[in-house]
Short mmCIF file of C-alpha atoms in Angstrom, two decimals:
data_model
loop_
_atom_site.label_atom_id
_atom_site.label_comp_id
_atom_site.label_asym_id
_atom_site.label_seq_id
_atom_site.Cartn_x
_atom_site.Cartn_y
_atom_site.Cartn_z
CA UNK L 30 -28.74 23.21 -51.27
CA UNK L 31 -32.12 22.59 -49.57
CA UNK L 32 -33.44 25.30 -47.31
CA UNK L 33 -33.09 23.07 -44.22
CA UNK L 34 -29.41 22.43 -44.90
CA UNK L 35 -28.74 26.13 -45.46
CA UNK L 36 -30.60 26.94 -42.28
CA UNK L 37 -28.63 24.37 -40.28
CA UNK L 38 -25.39 25.73 -41.74
CA UNK L 39 -26.36 29.27 -40.71
CA UNK L 40 -27.00 27.98 -37.15
CA UNK L 41 -23.57 26.33 -37.20
CA UNK L 42 -21.91 29.58 -38.34
CA UNK L 43 -23.83 31.49 -35.66
CA UNK L 44 -22.72 29.01 -32.99
CA UNK L 45 -19.14 29.33 -34.23
CA UNK L 46 -19.37 33.13 -34.07
CA UNK L 47 -20.77 32.90 -30.55
CA UNK L 48 -17.93 30.58 -29.58
CA UNK L 49 -15.39 33.09 -30.93
CA UNK L 50 -16.86 35.79 -28.71
CA UNK L 51 -16.15 33.56 -25.69
CA UNK L 52 -12.39 33.58 -26.44
CA UNK L 53 -10.10 30.57 -26.01
CA UNK L 54 -7.62 28.81 -28.22
CA UNK L 55 -9.71 25.85 -29.38
CA UNK L 56 -10.77 25.63 -33.07
CA UNK L 57 -14.04 27.41 -33.76
CA UNK L 58 -15.19 26.14 -37.18
CA UNK L 59 -15.67 22.83 -39.00
CA UNK L 60 -12.88 23.63 -41.47
CA UNK L 61 -10.45 24.40 -38.65
CA UNK L 62 -11.38 21.16 -36.91
CA UNK L 63 -10.84 19.18 -40.10
CA UNK L 64 -7.46 20.76 -40.67
CA UNK L 65 -6.30 20.09 -37.10
CA UNK L 66 -7.77 16.66 -36.45
CA UNK L 67 -7.06 14.64 -39.55
CA UNK L 68 -9.95 14.90 -42.06
CA UNK L 69 -7.58 14.12 -44.93
CA UNK L 70 -8.99 14.21 -48.41
CA UNK L 71 -12.27 15.74 -47.18
CA UNK L 72 -13.81 18.01 -49.82
CA UNK L 73 -17.46 18.68 -49.02
CA UNK L 74 -19.67 20.01 -51.72
CA UNK L 75 -21.11 23.40 -51.08
CA UNK L 76 -19.95 25.70 -48.33
CA UNK L 77 -16.46 24.81 -46.92
CA UNK L 78 -17.61 25.06 -43.30
CA UNK L 79 -20.77 23.04 -43.80
CA UNK L 80 -21.66 20.26 -41.39
CA UNK L 81 -22.38 16.80 -42.75
CA UNK L 82 -24.77 14.05 -41.77
CA UNK L 83 -23.53 12.18 -38.69
CA UNK L 84 -24.75 8.71 -39.60
CA UNK L 85 -21.14 7.53 -39.77
CA UNK L 86 -20.39 8.47 -36.15
CA UNK L 87 -19.98 5.61 -33.67
CA UNK L 88 -19.40 7.53 -30.43
CA UNK L 89 -20.74 11.05 -30.80
CA UNK L 90 -24.47 11.87 -31.29
CA UNK L 91 -25.52 11.17 -34.86
CA UNK L 92 -26.85 14.59 -35.77
CA UNK L 93 -25.31 16.97 -38.27
CA UNK L 94 -21.63 17.19 -37.44
CA UNK L 95 -18.28 18.71 -38.30
CA UNK L 96 -16.49 15.38 -37.74
CA UNK L 97 -15.63 12.62 -40.15
CA UNK L 98 -15.06 9.02 -39.02
CA UNK L 99 -11.31 9.65 -39.10
CA UNK L 100 -11.69 12.75 -36.93
CA UNK L 101 -13.79 10.83 -34.44
CA UNK L 102 -11.13 8.12 -34.21
CA UNK L 103 -8.41 10.74 -33.74
CA UNK L 104 -10.44 12.41 -31.02
CA UNK L 105 -10.90 9.06 -29.27
CA UNK L 106 -7.15 8.40 -29.28
CA UNK L 107 -6.41 11.94 -28.18
CA UNK L 108 -8.91 11.83 -25.30
CA UNK L 109 -7.55 8.47 -24.12
CA UNK L 110 -3.96 9.75 -24.12
CA UNK L 111 -4.92 12.95 -22.34
CA UNK L 112 -6.97 11.18 -19.68
CA UNK L 113 -4.23 8.65 -19.00
CA UNK L 114 -1.86 11.58 -18.64
CA UNK L 115 -4.20 13.21 -16.10
CA UNK L 116 -4.34 9.99 -14.08
CA UNK L 117 -0.57 9.56 -14.12
CA UNK L 118 -0.08 13.14 -13.03
CA UNK L 119 -2.57 12.77 -10.18
CA UNK L 120 -1.14 9.46 -8.93
CA UNK L 121 2.42 10.68 -9.42
CA UNK L 122 1.81 13.47 -6.94
CA UNK L 123 0.74 10.89 -4.33
CA UNK L 124 3.76 8.72 -5.13
CA UNK L 125 6.09 11.69 -4.78
CA UNK L 126 4.45 12.51 -1.45
CA UNK L 127 4.83 8.98 -0.04
CA UNK L 128 8.32 8.48 -1.49
CA UNK L 129 9.50 11.72 0.06
CA UNK L 130 8.17 10.71 3.48
CA UNK L 131 9.65 7.22 3.13
CA UNK L 132 13.11 8.60 2.36
CA UNK L 133 12.92 11.15 5.17
CA UNK L 134 11.99 8.65 7.88
CA UNK L 135 14.17 5.84 6.56
CA UNK L 136 17.18 8.14 6.41
CA UNK L 137 16.43 9.53 9.86
CA UNK L 138 16.11 6.15 11.58
CA UNK L 139 19.18 4.70 9.89
CA UNK L 140 21.15 7.80 10.81
CA UNK L 141 20.17 7.34 14.47
CA UNK L 142 21.39 3.75 14.42
CA UNK L 143 24.58 4.62 12.53
CA UNK L 144 25.46 7.41 14.97
CA UNK L 145 24.90 5.12 17.94
CA UNK L 146 27.14 2.45 16.44
CA UNK L 147 29.85 4.97 15.57
CA UNK L 148 29.74 6.43 19.08
CA UNK L 149 30.25 2.94 20.52
CA UNK L 150 33.25 2.25 18.28
CA UNK L 151 34.75 5.66 19.10
CA UNK L 152 34.39 5.57 22.88
CA UNK L 153 34.49 1.93 24.01
CA UNK L 154 38.18 1.19 23.24
CA UNK L 155 39.31 3.98 25.54
CA UNK L 156 36.75 3.13 28.20
CA UNK L 157 37.09 -0.63 28.45
CA UNK L 158 40.33 -1.62 26.77
CA UNK L 159 40.50 -5.41 26.26
CA UNK L 160 36.95 -5.81 27.49
CA UNK L 161 35.97 -4.16 24.23
CA UNK L 162 38.87 -4.92 21.90
CA UNK L 163 38.57 -8.69 22.28
CA UNK L 164 34.79 -8.62 21.81
CA UNK L 165 34.28 -6.25 18.91
CA UNK L 166 32.36 -8.89 16.95
CA UNK L 167 29.71 -9.17 19.67
CA UNK L 168 28.87 -5.48 19.29
CA UNK L 169 29.03 -5.53 15.50
CA UNK L 170 26.70 -8.53 15.38
CA UNK L 171 24.18 -6.69 17.54
CA UNK L 172 24.03 -3.65 15.27
CA UNK L 173 23.95 -5.91 12.23
CA UNK L 174 20.92 -7.75 13.64
CA UNK L 175 19.20 -4.47 14.50
CA UNK L 176 19.79 -3.14 11.00
CA UNK L 177 18.62 -6.35 9.32
CA UNK L 178 15.52 -6.45 11.50
CA UNK L 179 14.68 -2.88 10.55
CA UNK L 180 15.08 -3.82 6.90
CA UNK L 181 12.48 -6.59 7.28
CA UNK L 182 14.60 -9.70 7.85
CA UNK L 183 12.89 -12.58 9.61
CA UNK L 184 14.62 -11.99 12.95
CA UNK L 185 13.12 -12.29 16.42
CA UNK L 186 14.37 -9.08 17.96
CA UNK L 187 13.90 -10.17 21.57
CA UNK L 188 15.92 -13.32 20.94
CA UNK L 189 18.63 -11.31 19.18
CA UNK L 190 18.94 -8.99 22.20
CA UNK L 191 18.96 -11.94 24.60
CA UNK L 192 21.74 -13.58 22.61
CA UNK L 193 23.75 -10.37 22.70
CA UNK L 194 23.60 -10.12 26.49
CA UNK L 195 24.44 -13.83 26.91
CA UNK L 196 27.49 -13.59 24.65
CA UNK L 197 28.60 -10.38 26.31
CA UNK L 198 28.22 -11.94 29.77
CA UNK L 199 30.24 -15.01 28.77
CA UNK L 200 33.09 -12.92 27.31
CA UNK L 201 33.22 -10.37 30.12
CA UNK L 202 33.07 -12.96 32.91
CA UNK L 203 35.99 -14.85 31.39
CA UNK L 204 38.01 -11.66 30.94
CA UNK L 205 37.28 -10.56 34.49
CA UNK L 206 38.33 -13.97 35.85
CA UNK L 207 41.32 -15.00 33.72
CA UNK L 208 42.83 -17.07 36.53
CA UNK L 209 40.04 -19.66 36.28
CA UNK L 210 39.47 -22.36 33.69
CA UNK L 211 35.81 -21.97 32.68
CA UNK L 212 34.43 -24.91 30.73
CA UNK L 213 31.42 -24.70 28.41
CA UNK L 214 29.27 -26.48 31.00
CA UNK L 215 30.32 -24.01 33.67
CA UNK L 216 29.55 -21.04 31.43
CA UNK L 217 26.15 -22.56 30.63
CA UNK L 218 25.44 -22.85 34.36
CA UNK L 219 26.46 -19.23 34.85
CA UNK L 220 24.09 -18.10 32.08
CA UNK L 221 21.18 -20.03 33.63
CA UNK L 222 21.68 -18.18 36.92
CA UNK L 223 22.10 -14.77 35.25
CA UNK L 224 18.41 -13.93 35.65
CA UNK L 225 18.85 -14.17 39.43
CA UNK L 226 22.23 -12.43 39.54
CA UNK L 227 21.34 -9.66 37.06
CA UNK L 228 25.00 -8.90 36.28
CA UNK L 229 24.02 -5.98 34.02
CA UNK L 230 21.37 -4.63 36.35
CA UNK L 231 17.99 -3.71 34.82
CA UNK L 232 19.51 -2.46 31.55
CA UNK L 233 18.87 -5.62 29.43
CA UNK L 234 15.21 -5.81 30.47
CA UNK L 235 14.66 -2.08 29.99
CA UNK L 236 16.41 -1.98 26.62
CA UNK L 237 14.59 -5.07 25.36
CA UNK L 238 11.21 -3.59 26.25
CA UNK L 239 11.86 -0.18 24.72
CA UNK L 240 13.95 -1.25 21.74
CA UNK L 241 11.51 -3.88 20.52
CA UNK L 242 8.60 -1.45 20.64
CA UNK L 243 10.66 1.25 18.93
CA UNK L 244 11.98 -0.96 16.13
CA UNK L 245 8.60 -2.59 15.56
CA UNK L 246 7.08 0.87 15.19
CA UNK L 247 9.71 2.34 12.88
CA UNK L 248 10.04 -0.60 10.53
CA UNK L 249 6.27 -1.09 10.19
CA UNK L 250 5.81 2.64 9.62
CA UNK L 251 8.43 2.86 6.89
CA UNK L 252 7.15 -0.39 5.39
CA UNK L 253 3.62 1.03 5.40
CA UNK L 254 4.74 4.10 3.45
CA UNK L 255 6.45 1.81 0.95
CA UNK L 256 3.39 -0.41 0.53
CA UNK L 257 1.16 2.63 0.02
CA UNK L 258 3.50 3.87 -2.69
CA UNK L 259 3.57 0.45 -4.40
CA UNK L 260 -0.23 0.25 -4.38
CA UNK L 261 -0.56 3.65 -6.06
CA UNK L 262 2.04 2.70 -8.65
CA UNK L 263 0.35 -0.59 -9.57
CA UNK L 264 -3.15 0.88 -9.64
CA UNK L 265 -1.97 3.73 -11.89
CA UNK L 266 -1.00 1.12 -14.50
CA UNK L 267 -4.49 -0.43 -14.73
CA UNK L 268 -5.69 0.15 -18.33
CA UNK L 269 -8.93 1.91 -19.21
CA UNK L 270 -11.80 -0.16 -20.53
CA UNK L 271 -13.16 0.24 -24.05
CA UNK L 272 -16.39 1.65 -22.63
CA UNK L 273 -14.47 4.18 -20.57
CA UNK L 274 -12.50 5.35 -23.62
CA UNK L 275 -15.71 5.96 -25.54
CA UNK L 276 -17.28 7.82 -22.62
CA UNK L 277 -14.22 10.06 -22.17
CA UNK L 278 -14.22 10.86 -25.89
CA UNK L 279 -17.91 11.80 -25.79
CA UNK L 280 -17.35 13.90 -22.66
CA UNK L 281 -14.40 15.90 -23.94
CA UNK L 282 -14.55 16.09 -27.75
CA UNK L 283 -18.02 15.35 -29.07
CA UNK L 284 -18.95 18.98 -28.39
CA UNK L 285 -16.33 19.92 -31.02
CA UNK L 286 -18.13 17.83 -33.58
CA UNK L 287 -21.32 19.78 -32.87
CA UNK L 288 -19.64 23.15 -33.39
CA UNK L 289 -19.33 23.87 -29.64
CA UNK L 290 -15.57 23.79 -29.18
CA UNK L 291 -15.53 26.33 -26.36
CA UNK L 292 -18.41 24.78 -24.42
CA UNK L 293 -17.09 22.88 -21.42
CA UNK L 294 -18.67 19.69 -20.14
CA UNK L 295 -21.25 19.84 -17.36
CA UNK L 296 -19.58 19.07 -14.04
CA UNK L 297 -22.17 16.49 -12.99
CA UNK L 298 -21.88 14.83 -16.41
CA UNK L 299 -18.10 14.71 -16.00
CA UNK L 300 -18.40 13.17 -12.55
CA UNK L 301 -20.68 10.41 -13.81
CA UNK L 302 -18.22 9.51 -16.55
CA UNK L 303 -15.21 9.48 -14.23
CA UNK L 304 -17.01 7.68 -11.42
CA UNK L 305 -17.77 4.93 -13.93
CA UNK L 306 -14.24 4.86 -15.35
CA UNK L 307 -12.62 4.90 -11.89
CA UNK L 308 -15.15 2.70 -10.10
CA UNK L 309 -12.64 -0.03 -9.28
CA UNK L 310 -10.13 2.52 -8.02
CA UNK L 311 -12.78 4.00 -5.71
CA UNK L 312 -13.17 0.58 -4.07
CA UNK L 313 -9.68 1.08 -2.66
CA UNK L 314 -11.02 3.85 -0.45
CA UNK L 315 -12.01 1.95 2.75
CA UNK L 316 -8.73 0.04 3.04
CA UNK L 317 -6.69 3.03 1.87
CA UNK L 318 -8.21 5.13 4.67
CA UNK L 319 -7.49 2.33 7.14
CA UNK L 320 -3.85 2.29 6.05
CA UNK L 321 -3.50 6.06 6.43
CA UNK L 322 -5.21 6.05 9.83
CA UNK L 323 -2.95 3.21 11.01
CA UNK L 324 0.16 5.06 9.84
CA UNK L 325 -0.98 8.11 11.80
CA UNK L 326 -1.48 5.97 14.90
CA UNK L 327 1.98 4.45 14.69
CA UNK L 328 3.49 7.90 14.15
CA UNK L 329 2.11 8.82 17.57
CA UNK L 330 4.44 6.16 19.04
CA UNK L 331 7.44 8.23 17.99
CA UNK L 332 6.75 10.81 20.70
CA UNK L 333 6.67 10.49 24.48
CA UNK L 334 9.22 9.64 27.16
CA UNK L 335 10.30 6.43 25.44
CA UNK L 336 10.25 7.82 21.91
CA UNK L 337 12.14 6.05 19.16
CA UNK L 338 14.71 8.80 18.85
CA UNK L 339 15.87 8.41 22.45
CA UNK L 340 15.79 4.60 22.34
CA UNK L 341 17.55 4.02 19.01
CA UNK L 342 19.98 6.88 19.34
CA UNK L 343 21.26 5.85 22.79
CA UNK L 344 21.70 2.07 22.49
CA UNK L 345 25.44 2.47 23.00
CA UNK L 346 24.94 4.37 26.25
CA UNK L 347 22.73 1.59 27.60
CA UNK L 348 25.39 -1.00 26.77
CA UNK L 349 28.01 1.14 28.48
CA UNK L 350 25.79 1.42 31.54
CA UNK L 351 25.35 -2.37 31.61
CA UNK L 352 29.10 -3.02 31.38
CA UNK L 353 29.77 -0.48 34.13
CA UNK L 354 27.22 -2.25 36.34
CA UNK L 355 29.04 -5.53 35.87
CA UNK L 356 32.43 -3.93 36.52
CA UNK L 357 31.31 -2.26 39.71
CA UNK L 358 29.70 -5.47 41.04
CA UNK L 359 32.38 -7.84 39.83
CA UNK L 360 33.18 -9.44 43.21
CA UNK L 361 29.55 -9.84 44.18
CA UNK L 362 28.60 -11.35 40.82
CA UNK L 363 31.57 -13.75 40.89
CA UNK L 364 30.72 -14.91 44.39
CA UNK L 365 27.11 -15.58 43.42
CA UNK L 366 28.19 -17.55 40.35
CA UNK L 367 30.63 -19.63 42.41
CA UNK L 368 27.91 -20.27 44.96
CA UNK L 369 25.45 -21.48 42.35
CA UNK L 370 27.80 -23.34 40.01
CA UNK L 371 30.72 -24.28 42.25
CA UNK L 372 34.32 -23.13 42.29
CA UNK L 373 35.99 -23.53 38.89
CA UNK L 374 39.47 -24.93 38.52
CA UNK L 375 42.45 -22.62 38.35
CA UNK L 376 44.26 -22.26 35.05
CA UNK L 377 47.44 -24.34 34.92
CA UNK L 378 48.88 -21.97 32.33
CA UNK L 379 49.47 -18.34 33.20
CA UNK L 380 46.95 -16.06 31.57
CA UNK L 381 48.16 -13.57 29.02
CA UNK L 382 45.09 -11.45 29.57
CA UNK L 383 45.70 -8.40 31.63
CA UNK L 384 42.68 -6.91 33.34
CA UNK L 385 42.61 -3.32 32.22
CA UNK L 386 39.49 -2.22 33.97
CA UNK L 387 39.21 1.50 34.00
CA UNK L 388 37.21 3.60 36.34
CA UNK L 389 35.71 6.02 33.90
CA UNK L 390 32.66 8.12 33.86
CA UNK L 391 29.73 6.55 32.14
CA UNK L 392 29.31 7.60 28.56
CA UNK L 393 27.14 10.67 28.19
CA UNK L 394 23.95 10.37 26.20
CA UNK L 395 23.96 12.25 22.94
CA UNK L 396 21.19 14.75 22.78
CA UNK L 397 19.38 14.07 19.57
CA UNK L 398 17.45 16.67 17.66
CA UNK L 399 14.00 16.32 19.18
CA UNK L 400 12.77 19.19 17.04
CA UNK L 401 13.91 17.27 13.96
CA UNK L 402 11.71 14.30 14.82
CA UNK L 403 8.79 16.49 15.82
CA UNK L 404 9.01 18.31 12.49
CA UNK L 405 9.14 15.02 10.57
CA UNK L 406 6.11 13.66 12.41
CA UNK L 407 4.12 16.88 11.99
CA UNK L 408 4.97 16.98 8.29
CA UNK L 409 4.03 13.37 7.62
CA UNK L 410 0.73 13.75 9.47
CA UNK L 411 -0.23 16.65 7.24
CA UNK L 412 0.86 14.87 4.05
CA UNK L 413 -0.97 11.65 4.94
CA UNK L 414 -4.18 13.50 5.73
CA UNK L 415 -3.94 15.21 2.34
CA UNK L 416 -4.11 11.86 0.50
CA UNK L 417 -6.55 10.09 2.84
CA UNK L 418 -9.56 10.47 0.51
CA UNK L 419 -7.55 10.42 -2.71
CA UNK L 420 -9.37 7.58 -4.47
CA UNK L 421 -12.95 8.77 -3.97
CA UNK L 422 -12.08 12.41 -4.58
CA UNK L 423 -10.15 11.65 -7.79
CA UNK L 424 -13.15 11.99 -10.18
CA UNK L 425 -14.21 15.29 -8.60
CA UNK L 426 -10.64 16.60 -8.60
CA UNK L 427 -10.06 15.77 -12.26
CA UNK L 428 -13.40 17.24 -13.30
CA UNK L 429 -12.87 20.45 -11.35
CA UNK L 430 -9.20 20.99 -12.21
CA UNK L 431 -8.78 19.45 -15.67
CA UNK L 432 -12.02 18.86 -17.56
CA UNK L 433 -15.04 20.89 -16.51
CA UNK L 434 -13.85 23.56 -14.14
CA UNK L 435 -16.37 26.15 -13.12
CA UNK L 436 -19.19 26.06 -15.68
CA UNK L 437 -22.70 27.35 -16.04
CA UNK L 438 -24.70 24.18 -15.42
CA UNK L 439 -27.50 25.49 -17.70
CA UNK L 440 -25.19 26.13 -20.66
CA UNK L 441 -22.68 23.28 -20.62
CA UNK L 442 -22.09 20.23 -22.80
CA UNK L 443 -24.34 17.46 -21.51
CA UNK L 444 -23.29 14.77 -23.99
CA UNK L 445 -25.92 15.68 -26.60
CA UNK L 446 -26.09 19.46 -26.77
CA UNK L 447 -25.61 22.66 -24.81
CA UNK L 448 -27.90 22.55 -21.75
CA UNK L 449 -28.41 21.23 -18.25
CA UNK L 450 -27.36 17.68 -17.40
CA UNK L 451 -30.36 15.98 -15.82
CA UNK L 452 -29.33 12.47 -14.60
CA UNK L 453 -28.33 12.01 -10.98
CA UNK L 454 -24.66 11.66 -10.09
CA UNK L 455 -23.74 8.08 -9.19
CA UNK L 456 -22.19 7.04 -5.89
CA UNK L 457 -18.60 5.91 -5.44
CA UNK L 458 -17.32 2.42 -6.16
CA UNK L 459 -18.15 -0.44 -8.48
CA UNK L 460 -21.44 -1.52 -6.91
CA UNK L 461 -22.94 1.96 -7.39
CA UNK L 462 -22.38 2.00 -11.16
CA UNK L 463 -25.11 -0.46 -12.09
CA UNK L 464 -27.28 2.36 -13.45
CA UNK L 465 -24.55 4.73 -14.64
CA UNK L 466 -26.06 6.47 -17.71
CA UNK L 467 -22.69 7.31 -19.27
CA UNK L 468 -20.38 4.32 -18.84
CA UNK L 469 -21.23 0.66 -19.24
CA UNK L 470 -19.79 -1.01 -16.13
CA UNK L 471 -20.04 -4.73 -15.35
CA UNK L 472 -20.19 -4.73 -11.56
CA UNK L 473 -19.79 -8.53 -11.49
CA UNK L 474 -16.25 -8.32 -12.90
CA UNK L 475 -14.02 -6.33 -10.56
CA UNK L 476 -10.48 -5.60 -11.72
CA UNK L 477 -8.28 -8.27 -10.17
CA UNK L 478 -5.15 -6.11 -10.03
CA UNK L 479 -6.99 -3.63 -7.86
CA UNK L 480 -8.53 -6.40 -5.73
CA UNK L 481 -5.02 -7.68 -5.06
CA UNK L 482 -3.96 -4.22 -3.96
CA UNK L 483 -6.96 -4.02 -1.64
CA UNK L 484 -5.75 -7.24 -0.02
CA UNK L 485 -2.23 -5.82 0.22
CA UNK L 486 -3.61 -2.78 2.04
CA UNK L 487 -5.51 -5.02 4.46
CA UNK L 488 -2.39 -7.00 5.28
CA UNK L 489 -0.27 -3.91 5.86
CA UNK L 490 -2.97 -2.25 7.98
CA UNK L 491 -3.18 -5.33 10.19
CA UNK L 492 0.57 -5.25 10.71
CA UNK L 493 0.54 -1.55 11.55
CA UNK L 494 -2.18 -2.06 14.13
CA UNK L 495 -0.18 -4.89 15.68
CA UNK L 496 2.87 -2.66 15.71
CA UNK L 497 0.90 0.09 17.44
CA UNK L 498 0.15 -2.40 20.22
CA UNK L 499 3.82 -3.37 20.39
CA UNK L 500 3.34 -6.80 18.81
CA UNK L 501 6.05 -8.04 16.52
CA UNK L 502 5.27 -8.46 12.82
CA UNK L 503 6.97 -10.28 9.99
CA UNK L 504 7.30 -8.78 6.52
CA UNK L 505 8.82 -11.81 4.87
CA UNK L 506 5.55 -13.49 3.89
CA UNK L 507 3.90 -10.56 2.11
CA UNK L 508 3.71 -12.38 -1.21
CA UNK L 509 2.27 -15.47 0.48
CA UNK L 510 -0.41 -13.42 2.18
CA UNK L 511 -1.76 -12.17 -1.13
CA UNK L 512 -1.06 -15.24 -3.23
CA UNK L 513 -4.73 -16.23 -3.15
CA UNK L 514 -6.01 -12.82 -4.15
CA UNK L 515 -5.65 -13.59 -7.82
CA UNK L 516 -8.16 -16.39 -7.50
CA UNK L 517 -10.87 -14.07 -6.30
CA UNK L 518 -10.32 -14.23 -2.54
CA UNK L 519 -10.09 -10.45 -2.39
CA UNK L 520 -13.51 -9.77 -3.90
CA UNK L 521 -15.93 -7.76 -1.89
CA UNK L 522 -18.83 -9.77 -0.48
CA UNK L 523 -21.50 -7.63 -2.08
CA UNK L 524 -19.92 -8.10 -5.51
CA UNK L 525 -18.55 -11.62 -5.52
CA UNK L 526 -21.77 -12.87 -3.94
CA UNK L 527 -23.52 -12.06 -7.19
CA UNK L 528 -21.45 -14.46 -9.26
CA UNK L 529 -19.65 -17.77 -9.16
CA UNK L 530 -15.97 -17.21 -9.86
CA UNK L 531 -14.55 -19.45 -12.58
CA UNK L 532 -11.44 -19.92 -10.45
CA UNK L 533 -13.29 -20.73 -7.26
CA UNK L 534 -12.19 -24.34 -7.58
CA UNK L 535 -8.74 -23.27 -6.38
CA UNK L 536 -10.11 -22.40 -2.96
CA UNK L 537 -10.46 -24.75 -0.04
CA UNK L 538 -13.55 -26.97 -0.33
CA UNK L 539 -14.81 -26.05 3.12
CA UNK L 540 -15.15 -22.41 2.14
CA UNK L 541 -17.46 -23.30 -0.73
CA UNK L 542 -20.05 -25.80 0.48
CA UNK L 543 -22.50 -24.86 -2.25
CA UNK L 544 -21.03 -27.18 -4.92
CA UNK L 545 -21.39 -30.11 -2.51
CA UNK L 546 -24.93 -29.12 -1.67
CA UNK L 547 -25.79 -28.76 -5.32
CA UNK L 548 -24.31 -32.16 -6.01
CA UNK L 549 -26.41 -33.66 -3.26
CA UNK L 550 -29.39 -31.94 -4.75
CA UNK L 551 -28.81 -33.61 -8.08
CA UNK L 552 -28.53 -36.96 -6.40
CA UNK L 553 -31.69 -36.31 -4.45
CA UNK L 554 -33.60 -35.36 -7.56
CA UNK L 555 -32.62 -38.60 -9.29
CA UNK L 556 -34.13 -40.60 -6.43
CA UNK L 557 -37.32 -38.61 -6.80
CA UNK L 558 -37.44 -39.19 -10.56
CA UNK L 559 -36.90 -42.96 -10.25
CA UNK L 560 -40.51 -43.89 -9.16
CA UNK L 561 -41.90 -41.74 -11.94
CA UNK L 562 -39.85 -43.70 -14.43
CA UNK L 563 -41.27 -47.03 -13.17
CA UNK L 564 -44.83 -45.69 -13.27
CA UNK L 565 -44.23 -44.73 -16.90
CA UNK L 566 -43.00 -48.26 -17.72
CA UNK L 567 -45.99 -49.85 -16.01
CA UNK L 568 -48.36 -47.60 -17.94
CA UNK L 569 -46.71 -48.51 -21.23
CA UNK L 570 -46.89 -52.22 -20.37
CA UNK L 571 -50.60 -51.92 -19.59
CA UNK L 572 -51.26 -50.19 -22.90
CA UNK L 573 -49.29 -52.87 -24.75
CA UNK L 574 -51.25 -55.68 -23.02
CA UNK L 575 -54.56 -54.10 -23.97
CA UNK L 576 -53.36 -53.74 -27.55
CA UNK L 577 -52.32 -57.44 -27.75
CA UNK L 578 -55.67 -58.58 -26.34
CA UNK L 579 -57.34 -56.85 -29.19
#
């Protein structure tokens, strides 16, 4: 064996001995690596632990190496699997967080509504007799509408509440005046004058104001948690690029091939690789933060004198108060209706309805667990703040916790050897990877799955901000709102401005005037070229004339 080869082998053995002194469970020698990572049929001539020429390597540095081509391929597959596992574990923790909060709030709000409905069914029969028994459907329809609205159905909540009070007024007025024959036209007249008479007092107006704000807040909040969870799930399924797989392999396992199994990667080197691999994911950050901030704002609406717990949990008491108001002012209300709509005709047939009005105490308001809501809100605020910077902190977190850890930056694996990593660490996001020294990233081709999720976050954030202001929102058209994102509508301006999307023809013409301008330019150029063409013809004719004269 030449002296150089023996010398290199001695260095390899020395490095392996040094690695053993550092401890750890990773393989220390070339032979151990070959046994563990698939160098089947390898029988090097000379010393069993000898390194070989690395000309066959496609990913790792092509110096003398312990790795065969098969080992390098196995390392690449292993690093890809391990990195995908790290990503799934990291995103799974966020999903578990959001899912837990979703279930807690969803269960809490539904429980409030269920308890209110049950309290109404339990107490109203004894309080109002036929006034309730003959109008059960009116109350059931109200709670059904409230529940469907909360679940995202396309229902106008104010109209649903208005309809409830109108139907209740019609039924109660007829039951309170069974001796009269009330036609549909007469009832319609009575309803028109109800705003002036206010048969239920101020309860309908007060409940409509508070209930709409409360239900808008709770359903948008729970929906926002669900959307956040869906975004994380879909983004976690985005596959790694070929260039990323190679860079991860070089980061994690090429040191093994150089006899440095126990040398961890430089932290700054690791961050450059992961910032390149997760560049598209980092572009979620602005809209992800907006979503989290908007959820925190809406959560603030749950507290205060008109908090959602008091409003949703005491709907039945408000209805009872309204009915009591109408009972107590029956004569006055009837007189006002007769004055405005005329005296109705008496029934020719005796009424079978017996007025069983009862003078009972108004139903007491159930005291809900305020501490329970306060604890839920405090908990969700802390959990949401924990994941606020998840996407931009992901490369640093993975490097610190899984790949590099705490290393000596002067004696770490820098992609070529043991030593300091010199290149600067890149910024976050796709646009900042143009000069990434470790991962080849095409900044003109953003991942469309992630761009669609960015658009989804924008839509949900807008709805949350509307909900914070008390404005109603509709969740039925979510798919329509993002239907155009696949055609490139969700690209960032600084990225999509650098290229012409192949699918841009699917957009509205007025948003892309450039093709029209370019077409006009072509037409304009042809008019400029036309005189030149005639000049050329005239010149040729002159030459031909001179030639014929000869």
